[in-house]
């Protein structure tokens, strides 16, 4: 628990008072991008994306309305297939899309800037299972969901409450979105994501957001970011397009993300994946702008490599990092924010594999210049499980991204010539004036790394990081204090949910 | 064991035949550098280093000969302190130092290029302890030393046999260098490092190298790289200078490496550390060139951050990565190869902490543009322990560095437009011609990551990565086949050692 929050409690402040954020609500990047391709090479990828759009086309099979938008904008429709004149999608996007926008949190101090030189780190999304050391792996439920919302709320290094932080499989499929959206609002005050599993669930998400933020505010501002996956290769389905249209019409951010396992849903080579992903996203992002010009949106990339022995997705690989790097550069050239990266792994445990793979991906995320890093914390087992220990371990690592993004202090104080002059050869710097002045903020202090001597570590129990993380997340949940929520809003949300839930029968079909 | 090697055995080839390398003997980098500072900022660091050299000076207290070299070259000597006119050291270095050189291995196919666009990954150096899951942590012995030489020999992703891969503490302090150098020659055919713990041990290392390579060859070529640590801040001691002078005179590579825990041996800030480290190294590298103009050398950096609670060194931090990044850029501007990075951690176990911290450092190593990455594999407990499991885990990760350094294939095949045209919307790429043609080399296949389904993984024993690594290293040692060594050379080496060992009494003092 951050010091300020604890002090608020000690001082006898209302325990449900909004906590003072101790770190900035998002990362301001001051370091350059690492660019693996040059401008000429990026132009080749863009040319190939245009060739895909022009010659191969994208299937918008289940959505005549979408095809109609494209037809009116100058595309050719051949049955379910839409083919786009070269440059058409880019032109539509660049005419009205925002390079940067604010996603408002219900606590204004926690609103995030998406795009530009900013970086937002977000919990993992989608796992039907949870893992912890005590219980192993089991299906997730709504209590787990609330727990991860609470943990994200308490993690200063995560800037967002996320979306489906895990699937509450104990609730009916067709009604669990109510409890998910409500939990984000009730147990956190950070920005969050809406439901995309059906158009009406997207409508519910918008309606609940309006209860919190007001109708007019929602129509004019982004309060929801929403994950619209392509059904790669080169296909969008009715479910995702249904959600896309709802969010676009309501001026809420669509994050159009081709979801690709290279070799299965795309070619095996990075340049091929990048062109395909760009083509898919260009078409859907153009659709967003055709539906509501100026609506906020994000170009997303989810690309994993593949085990060529088993066909299983693999994570933390250099090939996946390459695709992410190209994607970020393409998004900058297009002028839209970019989503990718996170703490990926195919490990089933919070072990060394999980950490190597997550760290490889998180480093690539930072270097590429990702704006919205979904899946930063908790991801295990190729996204099938949300790990409690992994969550707090990843959140701890996320703190280093902030420091790294700040870059090197080249001020007089950073140059430290006074310290060098004061100390001189053969002496130590521990007590010098410069060290005293700077030591509190000099180095990132991990909450979970053990840097002690072997002897001290042994005395402390000789634990591994996962065991310390197990203790840590339980302590956080025990220390959790909810953010204040206007009781009238809370009541209105519950009333809305109750009414809607009663209006149609439970279903677990889809 | 690499496929080719196994096949050699199956075919009944001589089991001691030199194995065919399956991967290149070192990494050729084709990606850009990630530069955290611009040219103006790097100039400030260089100016500050010159100020340190001019105004504060470097102590060469125990070595009047070194001071004499500097005095003759234009420096001022005040007692033990040497002060250098601005630019003097840089000028001496740039007149004769090599930007790139070959370190010859006794198997010419495994010689490495140090500097330029090349990268050499090297085992960890120096730990007095070893760790494995079966025994825990214990003192290292010569069998451990041989084991790590064998493991490095068998690791295609490590390009070098290293130096003190662990301290064989079962041998007398003043004689263990014989067995270390001999083990590198006997059990591996990769390039290796010489002893630096006393001038006469450096002489022994050179003498043994001459038995292998011939006197003339050694005088004209680099066959030893040698770690010369500064006694930071701004001090070099007699031991290190003794070794430096021996190696410089013999045209063998000195790797001049300030060893710094920020906040203790330097200021806490990255720009301050970088200036100090550069100043220290500039002086000693100038000394190398004054002793033998043109002798190969490497600018080294070992910098860790520090826990400001306990004073313990910390690893994998963004601050350490910043210093490494500056150091690599300074080395490029100076025109000498750069050593830093590796698989650092302060963890006592091959756990998630070890992996996060090692991966953070290895990623920074790649991005900075390190030429000689000492400590790439095995490092645990802040360098106090060499981990068997950690070694093979790190070596596995090192394979990804090679792929990442190769960059993105922008050929027609890499662009894969034929695959996209062949497959089209909604289909899968698994069977297409392009995938069939490329799948074998498409993605890095980790030997230790488990990417299988939860069910398959459970059936396979539900192991973590460290447990799989434990199995792996034992299998490698069981499969080890020594490289061929000319019996006459072997005999001469043993004879040399026996004679030298008998010529003075054992000592464990130093």
PDB file of N, CA, C and O in Angstrom, chain A residues 137-182:
ATOM      1  N   UNK A 137      -4.367 -24.329 -10.654  1.00  0.00           N
ATOM      2  CA  UNK A 137      -5.158 -23.698 -11.698  1.00  0.00           C
ATOM      3  C   UNK A 137      -6.604 -24.157 -11.574  1.00  0.00           C
ATOM      4  O   UNK A 137      -6.886 -25.340 -11.392  1.00  0.00           O
ATOM      5  N   UNK A 138      -7.520 -23.213 -11.646  1.00  0.00           N
ATOM      6  CA  UNK A 138      -8.958 -23.529 -11.605  1.00  0.00           C
ATOM      7  C   UNK A 138      -9.698 -22.470 -12.413  1.00  0.00           C
ATOM      8  O   UNK A 138      -9.149 -21.431 -12.760  1.00  0.00           O
ATOM      9  N   UNK A 139     -11.005 -22.759 -12.692  1.00  0.00           N
ATOM     10  CA  UNK A 139     -11.807 -21.769 -13.398  1.00  0.00           C
ATOM     11  C   UNK A 139     -11.927 -20.486 -12.577  1.00  0.00           C
ATOM     12  O   UNK A 139     -11.975 -20.526 -11.348  1.00  0.00           O
ATOM     13  N   UNK A 140     -11.962 -19.366 -13.267  1.00  0.00           N
ATOM     14  CA  UNK A 140     -12.094 -18.065 -12.606  1.00  0.00           C
ATOM     15  C   UNK A 140     -13.551 -17.814 -12.236  1.00  0.00           C
ATOM     16  O   UNK A 140     -14.462 -18.345 -12.881  1.00  0.00           O
ATOM     17  N   UNK A 141     -13.772 -17.017 -11.226  1.00  0.00           N
ATOM     18  CA  UNK A 141     -15.128 -16.608 -10.870  1.00  0.00           C
ATOM     19  C   UNK A 141     -15.151 -15.098 -10.584  1.00  0.00           C
ATOM     20  O   UNK A 141     -14.122 -14.428 -10.683  1.00  0.00           O
ATOM     21  N   UNK A 142     -16.319 -14.600 -10.255  1.00  0.00           N
ATOM     22  CA  UNK A 142     -16.471 -13.145 -10.106  1.00  0.00           C
ATOM     23  C   UNK A 142     -15.654 -12.606  -8.928  1.00  0.00           C
ATOM     24  O   UNK A 142     -15.202 -11.455  -8.952  1.00  0.00           O
ATOM     25  N   UNK A 143     -15.417 -13.441  -7.917  1.00  0.00           N
ATOM     26  CA  UNK A 143     -14.547 -12.990  -6.817  1.00  0.00           C
ATOM     27  C   UNK A 143     -13.120 -12.776  -7.313  1.00  0.00           C
ATOM     28  O   UNK A 143     -12.450 -11.820  -6.906  1.00  0.00           O
ATOM     29  N   UNK A 144     -12.658 -13.687  -8.171  1.00  0.00           N
ATOM     30  CA  UNK A 144     -11.333 -13.484  -8.770  1.00  0.00           C
ATOM     31  C   UNK A 144     -11.310 -12.181  -9.564  1.00  0.00           C
ATOM     32  O   UNK A 144     -10.364 -11.401  -9.489  1.00  0.00           O
ATOM     33  N   UNK A 145     -12.372 -11.994 -10.347  1.00  0.00           N
ATOM     34  CA  UNK A 145     -12.452 -10.773 -11.155  1.00  0.00           C
ATOM     35  C   UNK A 145     -12.293  -9.536 -10.265  1.00  0.00           C
ATOM     36  O   UNK A 145     -11.481  -8.648 -10.533  1.00  0.00           O
ATOM     37  N   UNK A 146     -13.069  -9.525  -9.184  1.00  0.00           N
ATOM     38  CA  UNK A 146     -12.990  -8.373  -8.270  1.00  0.00           C
ATOM     39  C   UNK A 146     -11.590  -8.248  -7.659  1.00  0.00           C
ATOM     40  O   UNK A 146     -11.066  -7.151  -7.485  1.00  0.00           O
ATOM     41  N   UNK A 147     -11.019  -9.395  -7.333  1.00  0.00           N
ATOM     42  CA  UNK A 147      -9.662  -9.362  -6.763  1.00  0.00           C
ATOM     43  C   UNK A 147      -8.664  -8.702  -7.712  1.00  0.00           C
ATOM     44  O   UNK A 147      -7.833  -7.900  -7.294  1.00  0.00           O
ATOM     45  N   UNK A 148      -8.740  -9.054  -8.982  1.00  0.00           N
ATOM     46  CA  UNK A 148      -7.770  -8.468  -9.912  1.00  0.00           C
ATOM     47  C   UNK A 148      -8.046  -6.985 -10.166  1.00  0.00           C
ATOM     48  O   UNK A 148      -7.121  -6.205 -10.370  1.00  0.00           O
ATOM     49  N   UNK A 149      -9.328  -6.606 -10.130  1.00  0.00           N
ATOM     50  CA  UNK A 149      -9.639  -5.175 -10.214  1.00  0.00           C
ATOM     51  C   UNK A 149      -9.025  -4.449  -9.009  1.00  0.00           C
ATOM     52  O   UNK A 149      -8.413  -3.385  -9.148  1.00  0.00           O
ATOM     53  N   UNK A 150      -9.143  -5.070  -7.827  1.00  0.00           N
ATOM     54  CA  UNK A 150      -8.571  -4.457  -6.622  1.00  0.00           C
ATOM     55  C   UNK A 150      -7.046  -4.383  -6.699  1.00  0.00           C
ATOM     56  O   UNK A 150      -6.433  -3.364  -6.338  1.00  0.00           O
ATOM     57  N   UNK A 151      -6.440  -5.457  -7.167  1.00  0.00           N
ATOM     58  CA  UNK A 151      -4.972  -5.466  -7.264  1.00  0.00           C
ATOM     59  C   UNK A 151      -4.477  -4.423  -8.266  1.00  0.00           C
ATOM     60  O   UNK A 151      -3.472  -3.742  -8.028  1.00  0.00           O
ATOM     61  N   UNK A 152      -5.185  -4.293  -9.386  1.00  0.00           N
ATOM     62  CA  UNK A 152      -4.790  -3.286 -10.375  1.00  0.00           C
ATOM     63  C   UNK A 152      -4.976  -1.881  -9.815  1.00  0.00           C
ATOM     64  O   UNK A 152      -4.149  -0.985 -10.033  1.00  0.00           O
ATOM     65  N   UNK A 153      -6.060  -1.717  -9.062  1.00  0.00           N
ATOM     66  CA  UNK A 153      -6.323  -0.420  -8.430  1.00  0.00           C
ATOM     67  C   UNK A 153      -5.189  -0.037  -7.481  1.00  0.00           C
ATOM     68  O   UNK A 153      -4.775   1.119  -7.397  1.00  0.00           O
ATOM     69  N   UNK A 154      -4.658  -1.026  -6.785  1.00  0.00           N
ATOM     70  CA  UNK A 154      -3.618  -0.769  -5.782  1.00  0.00           C
ATOM     71  C   UNK A 154      -2.206  -0.735  -6.375  1.00  0.00           C
ATOM     72  O   UNK A 154      -1.252  -0.427  -5.665  1.00  0.00           O
ATOM     73  N   UNK A 155      -2.072  -1.080  -7.652  1.00  0.00           N
ATOM     74  CA  UNK A 155      -0.744  -1.136  -8.274  1.00  0.00           C
ATOM     75  C   UNK A 155      -0.437   0.194  -8.941  1.00  0.00           C
ATOM     76  O   UNK A 155      -1.017   0.525  -9.973  1.00  0.00           O
ATOM     77  N   UNK A 156       0.461   0.944  -8.351  1.00  0.00           N
ATOM     78  CA  UNK A 156       0.784   2.255  -8.904  1.00  0.00           C
ATOM     79  C   UNK A 156       1.402   2.155 -10.290  1.00  0.00           C
ATOM     80  O   UNK A 156       1.384   3.113 -11.050  1.00  0.00           O
ATOM     81  N   UNK A 157       1.972   1.001 -10.608  1.00  0.00           N
ATOM     82  CA  UNK A 157       2.643   0.860 -11.894  1.00  0.00           C
ATOM     83  C   UNK A 157       1.714   0.396 -13.007  1.00  0.00           C
ATOM     84  O   UNK A 157       2.135   0.282 -14.149  1.00  0.00           O
ATOM     85  N   UNK A 158       0.468   0.095 -12.653  1.00  0.00           N
ATOM     86  CA  UNK A 158      -0.547  -0.189 -13.669  1.00  0.00           C
ATOM     87  C   UNK A 158      -1.478   1.019 -13.715  1.00  0.00           C
ATOM     88  O   UNK A 158      -1.856   1.554 -12.680  1.00  0.00           O
ATOM     89  N   UNK A 159      -1.826   1.434 -14.939  1.00  0.00           N
ATOM     90  CA  UNK A 159      -2.504   2.717 -15.099  1.00  0.00           C
ATOM     91  C   UNK A 159      -3.968   2.577 -15.432  1.00  0.00           C
ATOM     92  O   UNK A 159      -4.651   3.564 -15.683  1.00  0.00           O
ATOM     93  N   UNK A 160      -4.457   1.353 -15.450  1.00  0.00           N
ATOM     94  CA  UNK A 160      -5.753   1.074 -16.048  1.00  0.00           C
ATOM     95  C   UNK A 160      -6.316  -0.155 -15.357  1.00  0.00           C
ATOM     96  O   UNK A 160      -5.571  -1.015 -14.902  1.00  0.00           O
ATOM     97  N   UNK A 161      -7.626  -0.227 -15.295  1.00  0.00           N
ATOM     98  CA  UNK A 161      -8.266  -1.369 -14.630  1.00  0.00           C
ATOM     99  C   UNK A 161      -8.444  -2.545 -15.573  1.00  0.00           C
ATOM    100  O   UNK A 161      -8.742  -3.658 -15.148  1.00  0.00           O
ATOM    101  N   UNK A 162      -8.239  -2.318 -16.885  1.00  0.00           N
ATOM    102  CA  UNK A 162      -8.359  -3.401 -17.865  1.00  0.00           C
ATOM    103  C   UNK A 162      -9.801  -3.705 -18.209  1.00  0.00           C
ATOM    104  O   UNK A 162     -10.700  -2.885 -17.973  1.00  0.00           O
ATOM    105  N   UNK A 163     -10.013  -4.871 -18.784  1.00  0.00           N
ATOM    106  CA  UNK A 163     -11.360  -5.273 -19.178  1.00  0.00           C
ATOM    107  C   UNK A 163     -11.718  -6.606 -18.538  1.00  0.00           C
ATOM    108  O   UNK A 163     -11.934  -6.682 -17.336  1.00  0.00           O
ATOM    109  N   UNK A 164     -11.731  -7.658 -19.348  1.00  0.00           N
ATOM    110  CA  UNK A 164     -12.012  -8.987 -18.826  1.00  0.00           C
ATOM    111  C   UNK A 164     -10.750  -9.510 -18.143  1.00  0.00           C
ATOM    112  O   UNK A 164     -10.017 -10.322 -18.693  1.00  0.00           O
ATOM    113  N   UNK A 165     -10.491  -9.024 -16.935  1.00  0.00           N
ATOM    114  CA  UNK A 165      -9.242  -9.396 -16.250  1.00  0.00           C
ATOM    115  C   UNK A 165      -9.208 -10.903 -15.986  1.00  0.00           C
ATOM    116  O   UNK A 165      -8.142 -11.497 -15.859  1.00  0.00           O
ATOM    117  N   UNK A 166     -10.382 -11.509 -15.891  1.00  0.00           N
ATOM    118  CA  UNK A 166     -10.541 -12.958 -16.028  1.00  0.00           C
ATOM    119  C   UNK A 166     -12.020 -13.188 -16.318  1.00  0.00           C
ATOM    120  O   UNK A 166     -12.847 -12.300 -16.078  1.00  0.00           O
ATOM    121  N   UNK A 167     -12.354 -14.335 -16.865  1.00  0.00           N
ATOM    122  CA  UNK A 167     -13.759 -14.624 -17.183  1.00  0.00           C
ATOM    123  C   UNK A 167     -14.460 -15.136 -15.938  1.00  0.00           C
ATOM    124  O   UNK A 167     -14.092 -16.199 -15.422  1.00  0.00           O
ATOM    125  N   UNK A 168     -15.467 -14.426 -15.443  1.00  0.00           N
ATOM    126  CA  UNK A 168     -16.196 -14.955 -14.283  1.00  0.00           C
ATOM    127  C   UNK A 168     -17.151 -16.055 -14.750  1.00  0.00           C
ATOM    128  O   UNK A 168     -18.327 -15.791 -15.011  1.00  0.00           O
ATOM    129  N   UNK A 169     -16.609 -17.271 -14.843  1.00  0.00           N
ATOM    130  CA  UNK A 169     -17.382 -18.342 -15.485  1.00  0.00           C
ATOM    131  C   UNK A 169     -18.507 -18.860 -14.586  1.00  0.00           C
ATOM    132  O   UNK A 169     -19.319 -19.667 -15.030  1.00  0.00           O
ATOM    133  N   UNK A 170     -18.551 -18.372 -13.339  1.00  0.00           N
ATOM    134  CA  UNK A 170     -19.671 -18.750 -12.465  1.00  0.00           C
ATOM    135  C   UNK A 170     -20.943 -17.965 -12.801  1.00  0.00           C
ATOM    136  O   UNK A 170     -22.006 -18.289 -12.297  1.00  0.00           O
ATOM    137  N   UNK A 171     -20.805 -16.942 -13.637  1.00  0.00           N
ATOM    138  CA  UNK A 171     -21.979 -16.140 -14.003  1.00  0.00           C
ATOM    139  C   UNK A 171     -22.435 -16.515 -15.413  1.00  0.00           C
ATOM    140  O   UNK A 171     -21.629 -16.957 -16.232  1.00  0.00           O
ATOM    141  N   UNK A 172     -23.728 -16.328 -15.717  1.00  0.00           N
ATOM    142  CA  UNK A 172     -24.232 -16.656 -17.057  1.00  0.00           C
ATOM    143  C   UNK A 172     -23.458 -15.880 -18.133  1.00  0.00           C
ATOM    144  O   UNK A 172     -23.169 -14.686 -17.942  1.00  0.00           O
ATOM    145  N   UNK A 173     -23.155 -16.558 -19.212  1.00  0.00           N
ATOM    146  CA  UNK A 173     -22.373 -15.932 -20.288  1.00  0.00           C
ATOM    147  C   UNK A 173     -23.010 -14.633 -20.758  1.00  0.00           C
ATOM    148  O   UNK A 173     -22.322 -13.645 -20.998  1.00  0.00           O
ATOM    149  N   UNK A 174     -24.332 -14.644 -20.843  1.00  0.00           N
ATOM    150  CA  UNK A 174     -24.986 -13.477 -21.453  1.00  0.00           C
ATOM    151  C   UNK A 174     -25.277 -12.354 -20.450  1.00  0.00           C
ATOM    152  O   UNK A 174     -25.877 -11.358 -20.790  1.00  0.00           O
ATOM    153  N   UNK A 175     -24.834 -12.558 -19.185  1.00  0.00           N
ATOM    154  CA  UNK A 175     -25.070 -11.490 -18.194  1.00  0.00           C
ATOM    155  C   UNK A 175     -23.827 -11.084 -17.404  1.00  0.00           C
ATOM    156  O   UNK A 175     -23.875 -10.136 -16.629  1.00  0.00           O
ATOM    157  N   UNK A 176     -22.742 -11.804 -17.631  1.00  0.00           N
ATOM    158  CA  UNK A 176     -21.574 -11.515 -16.782  1.00  0.00           C
ATOM    159  C   UNK A 176     -20.967 -10.141 -17.075  1.00  0.00           C
ATOM    160  O   UNK A 176     -20.254  -9.586 -16.243  1.00  0.00           O
ATOM    161  N   UNK A 177     -21.270  -9.590 -18.281  1.00  0.00           N
ATOM    162  CA  UNK A 177     -20.697  -8.267 -18.601  1.00  0.00           C
ATOM    163  C   UNK A 177     -21.187  -7.195 -17.629  1.00  0.00           C
ATOM    164  O   UNK A 177     -20.473  -6.260 -17.331  1.00  0.00           O
ATOM    165  N   UNK A 178     -22.403  -7.349 -17.126  1.00  0.00           N
ATOM    166  CA  UNK A 178     -22.905  -6.365 -16.145  1.00  0.00           C
ATOM    167  C   UNK A 178     -21.989  -6.315 -14.919  1.00  0.00           C
ATOM    168  O   UNK A 178     -21.567  -5.259 -14.473  1.00  0.00           O
ATOM    169  N   UNK A 179     -21.716  -7.519 -14.389  1.00  0.00           N
ATOM    170  CA  UNK A 179     -20.914  -7.589 -13.164  1.00  0.00           C
ATOM    171  C   UNK A 179     -19.464  -7.184 -13.403  1.00  0.00           C
ATOM    172  O   UNK A 179     -18.796  -6.673 -12.502  1.00  0.00           O
ATOM    173  N   UNK A 180     -18.988  -7.418 -14.614  1.00  0.00           N
ATOM    174  CA  UNK A 180     -17.611  -7.010 -14.915  1.00  0.00           C
ATOM    175  C   UNK A 180     -17.510  -5.490 -14.969  1.00  0.00           C
ATOM    176  O   UNK A 180     -16.649  -4.893 -14.319  1.00  0.00           O
ATOM    177  N   UNK A 181     -18.390  -4.874 -15.738  1.00  0.00           N
ATOM    178  CA  UNK A 181     -18.344  -3.408 -15.847  1.00  0.00           C
ATOM    179  C   UNK A 181     -18.588  -2.777 -14.474  1.00  0.00           C
ATOM    180  O   UNK A 181     -17.870  -1.857 -14.054  1.00  0.00           O
ATOM    181  N   UNK A 182     -19.563  -3.308 -13.753  1.00  0.00           N
ATOM    182  CA  UNK A 182     -19.866  -2.767 -12.417  1.00  0.00           C
ATOM    183  C   UNK A 182     -18.654  -2.902 -11.490  1.00  0.00           C
ATOM    184  O   UNK A 182     -18.327  -1.965 -10.739  1.00  0.00           O
TER     185      UNK A 182
END
